[in-house]
């Protein structure tokens, strides 16, 4: 009787890593945009209220 070994599935781990990388990029972008503190200007260059 041959010994059966459990086959290691790569696909779920790969998708998990891609998802974690995407989530990290989203968090980094959100944090960087909060630190930038953008100010909207009108046509003459003054800050909008």
mmCIF file of N, CA, C and O in Angstrom:
data_model
loop_
_atom_site.group_PDB
_atom_site.id
_atom_site.type_symbol
_atom_site.label_atom_id
_atom_site.label_comp_id
_atom_site.label_asym_id
_atom_site.label_seq_id
_atom_site.Cartn_x
_atom_site.Cartn_y
_atom_site.Cartn_z
ATOM 1 N N UNK A 1 0.837 -1.184 0.000
ATOM 2 C CA UNK A 1 0.000 0.000 0.000
ATOM 3 C C UNK A 1 0.887 1.254 0.000
ATOM 4 O O UNK A 1 1.714 1.429 0.892
ATOM 5 N N UNK A 2 0.748 2.122 -1.011
ATOM 6 C CA UNK A 2 1.617 3.308 -1.071
ATOM 7 C C UNK A 2 1.233 4.331 -0.004
ATOM 8 O O UNK A 2 0.081 4.469 0.374
ATOM 9 N N UNK A 3 2.251 5.011 0.439
ATOM 10 C CA UNK A 3 2.028 6.048 1.453
ATOM 11 C C UNK A 3 1.511 7.315 0.766
ATOM 12 O O UNK A 3 2.071 7.770 -0.229
ATOM 13 N N UNK A 4 0.429 7.841 1.287
ATOM 14 C CA UNK A 4 -0.140 9.059 0.697
ATOM 15 C C UNK A 4 0.359 10.264 1.475
ATOM 16 O O UNK A 4 0.362 10.277 2.700
ATOM 17 N N UNK A 5 0.806 11.244 0.746
ATOM 18 C CA UNK A 5 1.250 12.487 1.380
ATOM 19 C C UNK A 5 0.287 13.598 0.992
ATOM 20 O O UNK A 5 -0.246 13.619 -0.113
ATOM 21 N N UNK A 6 0.090 14.468 1.912
ATOM 22 C CA UNK A 6 -0.803 15.587 1.641
ATOM 23 C C UNK A 6 -0.083 16.597 0.757
ATOM 24 O O UNK A 6 1.039 17.010 1.057
ATOM 25 N N UNK A 7 -0.710 16.975 -0.314
ATOM 26 C CA UNK A 7 -0.101 17.907 -1.261
ATOM 27 C C UNK A 7 -0.262 19.335 -0.749
ATOM 28 O O UNK A 7 -1.329 19.731 -0.315
ATOM 29 N N UNK A 8 0.832 20.091 -0.800
ATOM 30 C CA UNK A 8 0.817 21.468 -0.318
ATOM 31 C C UNK A 8 0.207 22.355 -1.383
ATOM 32 O O UNK A 8 0.693 22.423 -2.509
ATOM 33 N N UNK A 9 -0.882 23.050 -1.033
ATOM 34 C CA UNK A 9 -1.562 23.924 -1.982
ATOM 35 C C UNK A 9 -0.954 25.316 -1.916
ATOM 36 O O UNK A 9 -0.966 25.962 -0.869
ATOM 37 N N UNK A 10 -0.436 25.768 -3.021
ATOM 38 C CA UNK A 10 0.244 27.062 -3.074
ATOM 39 C C UNK A 10 -0.735 28.211 -3.298
ATOM 40 O O UNK A 10 -0.519 29.323 -2.815
ATOM 41 N N UNK A 11 -1.821 27.959 -4.013
ATOM 42 C CA UNK A 11 -2.710 29.023 -4.463
ATOM 43 C C UNK A 11 -3.342 29.827 -3.323
ATOM 44 O O UNK A 11 -3.312 31.069 -3.366
ATOM 45 N N UNK A 12 -3.894 29.245 -2.273
ATOM 46 C CA UNK A 12 -4.466 30.063 -1.188
ATOM 47 C C UNK A 12 -3.418 30.930 -0.489
ATOM 48 O O UNK A 12 -3.702 32.078 -0.120
ATOM 49 N N UNK A 13 -2.210 30.405 -0.315
ATOM 50 C CA UNK A 13 -1.161 31.200 0.315
ATOM 51 C C UNK A 13 -0.739 32.362 -0.582
ATOM 52 O O UNK A 13 -0.481 33.467 -0.105
ATOM 53 N N UNK A 14 -0.680 32.109 -1.865
ATOM 54 C CA UNK A 14 -0.334 33.165 -2.812
ATOM 55 C C UNK A 14 -1.386 34.277 -2.799
ATOM 56 O O UNK A 14 -1.049 35.461 -2.753
ATOM 57 N N UNK A 15 -2.661 33.914 -2.814
ATOM 58 C CA UNK A 15 -3.719 34.916 -2.776
ATOM 59 C C UNK A 15 -3.708 35.697 -1.462
ATOM 60 O O UNK A 15 -3.962 36.904 -1.448
ATOM 61 N N UNK A 16 -3.410 35.019 -0.375
ATOM 62 C CA UNK A 16 -3.320 35.702 0.921
ATOM 63 C C UNK A 16 -2.198 36.728 0.905
ATOM 64 O O UNK A 16 -2.368 37.853 1.391
ATOM 65 N N UNK A 17 -1.056 36.362 0.349
ATOM 66 C CA UNK A 17 0.066 37.298 0.283
ATOM 67 C C UNK A 17 -0.251 38.494 -0.613
ATOM 68 O O UNK A 17 0.090 39.631 -0.281
ATOM 69 N N UNK A 18 -0.911 38.262 -1.743
ATOM 70 C CA UNK A 18 -1.286 39.362 -2.635
ATOM 71 C C UNK A 18 -2.275 40.294 -1.930
ATOM 72 O O UNK A 18 -2.158 41.515 -2.002
ATOM 73 N N UNK A 19 -3.245 39.722 -1.215
ATOM 74 C CA UNK A 19 -4.218 40.526 -0.493
ATOM 75 C C UNK A 19 -3.551 41.359 0.600
ATOM 76 O O UNK A 19 -3.856 42.543 0.764
ATOM 77 N N UNK A 20 -2.614 40.767 1.335
ATOM 78 C CA UNK A 20 -1.923 41.498 2.399
ATOM 79 C C UNK A 20 -1.060 42.624 1.817
ATOM 80 O O UNK A 20 -0.989 43.713 2.394
ATOM 81 N N UNK A 21 -0.428 42.374 0.680
ATOM 82 C CA UNK A 21 0.371 43.414 0.033
ATOM 83 C C UNK A 21 -0.526 44.567 -0.420
ATOM 84 O O UNK A 21 -0.199 45.744 -0.207
ATOM 85 N N UNK A 22 -1.670 44.253 -1.023
ATOM 86 C CA UNK A 22 -2.607 45.282 -1.469
ATOM 87 C C UNK A 22 -3.126 46.086 -0.288
ATOM 88 O O UNK A 22 -3.214 47.316 -0.352
ATOM 89 N N UNK A 23 -3.447 45.415 0.810
ATOM 90 C CA UNK A 23 -3.936 46.104 1.999
ATOM 91 C C UNK A 23 -2.857 47.015 2.577
ATOM 92 O O UNK A 23 -3.134 48.144 2.990
ATOM 93 N N UNK A 24 -1.616 46.563 2.575
ATOM 94 C CA UNK A 24 -0.515 47.385 3.062
ATOM 95 C C UNK A 24 -0.312 48.623 2.208
ATOM 96 O O UNK A 24 -0.053 49.712 2.730
ATOM 97 N N UNK A 25 -0.435 48.479 0.888
ATOM 98 C CA UNK A 25 -0.301 49.631 -0.004
ATOM 99 C C UNK A 25 -1.430 50.624 0.247
ATOM 100 O O UNK A 25 -1.210 51.844 0.279
ATOM 101 N N UNK A 26 -2.661 50.138 0.450
ATOM 102 C CA UNK A 26 -3.790 51.028 0.732
ATOM 103 C C UNK A 26 -3.577 51.792 2.040
ATOM 104 O O UNK A 26 -3.813 53.007 2.097
ATOM 105 N N UNK A 27 -3.118 51.115 3.082
ATOM 106 C CA UNK A 27 -2.898 51.773 4.374
ATOM 107 C C UNK A 27 -1.774 52.797 4.260
ATOM 108 O O UNK A 27 -1.882 53.913 4.778
ATOM 109 N N UNK A 28 -0.689 52.444 3.563
ATOM 110 C CA UNK A 28 0.422 53.383 3.394
ATOM 111 C C UNK A 28 -0.020 54.631 2.627
ATOM 112 O O UNK A 28 0.322 55.753 2.994
ATOM 113 N N UNK A 29 -0.808 54.450 1.571
ATOM 114 C CA UNK A 29 -1.284 55.580 0.778
ATOM 115 C C UNK A 29 -2.213 56.465 1.585
ATOM 116 O O UNK A 29 -2.128 57.696 1.531
ATOM 117 N N UNK A 30 -3.101 55.863 2.363
ATOM 118 C CA UNK A 30 -4.012 56.638 3.208
ATOM 119 C C UNK A 30 -3.230 57.442 4.238
ATOM 120 O O UNK A 30 -3.502 58.626 4.448
ATOM 121 N N UNK A 31 -2.237 56.824 4.867
ATOM 122 C CA UNK A 31 -1.443 57.515 5.885
ATOM 123 C C UNK A 31 -0.641 58.663 5.271
ATOM 124 O O UNK A 31 -0.572 59.757 5.851
ATOM 125 N N UNK A 32 -0.053 58.435 4.108
ATOM 126 C CA UNK A 32 0.731 59.485 3.453
ATOM 127 C C UNK A 32 -0.158 60.649 3.028
ATOM 128 O O UNK A 32 0.244 61.819 3.128
ATOM 129 N N UNK A 33 -1.368 60.369 2.573
ATOM 130 C CA UNK A 33 -2.257 61.466 2.164
ATOM 131 C C UNK A 33 -2.756 62.253 3.365
ATOM 132 O O UNK A 33 -3.010 63.456 3.262
ATOM 133 N N UNK A 34 -2.901 61.611 4.514
ATOM 134 C CA UNK A 34 -3.297 62.339 5.724
ATOM 135 C C UNK A 34 -2.170 63.244 6.196
ATOM 136 O O UNK A 34 -2.403 64.343 6.685
ATOM 137 N N UNK A 35 -0.938 62.793 6.066
ATOM 138 C CA UNK A 35 0.202 63.611 6.489
ATOM 139 C C UNK A 35 0.428 64.787 5.556
ATOM 140 O O UNK A 35 0.941 65.817 5.980
ATOM 141 N N UNK A 36 0.053 64.667 4.295
ATOM 142 C CA UNK A 36 0.283 65.742 3.335
ATOM 143 C C UNK A 36 -0.581 66.954 3.642
ATOM 144 O O UNK A 36 -0.192 68.087 3.369
ATOM 145 N N UNK A 37 -1.773 66.753 4.227
ATOM 146 C CA UNK A 37 -2.685 67.819 4.594
ATOM 147 C C UNK A 37 -2.917 68.788 3.435
ATOM 148 O O UNK A 37 -2.536 69.951 3.487
ATOM 149 N N UNK A 38 -3.547 68.328 2.355
ATOM 150 C CA UNK A 38 -3.722 69.176 1.176
ATOM 151 C C UNK A 38 -4.682 70.343 1.440
ATOM 152 O O UNK A 38 -5.598 70.249 2.243
ATOM 153 N N UNK A 39 -4.444 71.450 0.742
ATOM 154 C CA UNK A 39 -5.291 72.637 0.852
ATOM 155 C C UNK A 39 -5.828 72.942 -0.541
ATOM 156 O O UNK A 39 -5.069 73.046 -1.503
ATOM 157 N N UNK A 40 -7.142 73.074 -0.654
ATOM 158 C CA UNK A 40 -7.759 73.414 -1.936
ATOM 159 C C UNK A 40 -7.625 74.921 -2.168
ATOM 160 O O UNK A 40 -7.903 75.716 -1.278
ATOM 161 N N UNK A 41 -7.198 75.297 -3.368
ATOM 162 C CA UNK A 41 -7.035 76.707 -3.719
ATOM 163 C C UNK A 41 -8.070 77.093 -4.763
ATOM 164 O O UNK A 41 -8.491 76.278 -5.577
ATOM 165 N N UNK A 42 -8.456 78.376 -4.744
ATOM 166 C CA UNK A 42 -9.367 78.855 -5.768
ATOM 167 C C UNK A 42 -8.568 79.333 -6.982
ATOM 168 O O UNK A 42 -7.361 79.125 -7.065
ATOM 169 N N UNK A 43 -9.245 79.987 -7.941
ATOM 170 C CA UNK A 43 -8.601 80.378 -9.193
ATOM 171 C C UNK A 43 -7.471 81.399 -8.986
ATOM 172 O O UNK A 43 -6.532 81.471 -9.767
ATOM 173 N N UNK A 44 -7.551 82.205 -7.947
ATOM 174 C CA UNK A 44 -6.525 83.216 -7.709
ATOM 175 C C UNK A 44 -5.422 82.724 -6.782
ATOM 176 O O UNK A 44 -4.494 83.487 -6.475
ATOM 177 N N UNK A 45 -5.497 81.509 -6.316
ATOM 178 C CA UNK A 45 -4.431 80.952 -5.499
ATOM 179 C C UNK A 45 -4.636 81.071 -4.009
ATOM 180 O O UNK A 45 -3.754 80.726 -3.237
ATOM 181 N N UNK A 46 -5.786 81.582 -3.593
ATOM 182 C CA UNK A 46 -6.065 81.689 -2.152
ATOM 183 C C UNK A 46 -6.758 80.416 -1.664
ATOM 184 O O UNK A 46 -7.504 79.809 -2.426
ATOM 185 N N UNK A 47 -6.532 80.037 -0.399
ATOM 186 C CA UNK A 47 -7.183 78.835 0.118
ATOM 187 C C UNK A 47 -8.707 78.987 0.121
ATOM 188 O O UNK A 47 -9.230 80.041 0.449
ATOM 189 N N UNK A 48 -9.380 77.911 -0.255
ATOM 190 C CA UNK A 48 -10.845 77.919 -0.238
ATOM 191 C C UNK A 48 -11.335 77.668 1.174
ATOM 192 O O UNK A 48 -10.704 76.934 1.930
ATOM 193 N N UNK A 49 -12.464 78.267 1.559
ATOM 194 C CA UNK A 49 -13.000 78.029 2.903
ATOM 195 C C UNK A 49 -13.556 76.619 3.057
ATOM 196 O O UNK A 49 -13.900 75.978 2.124
#
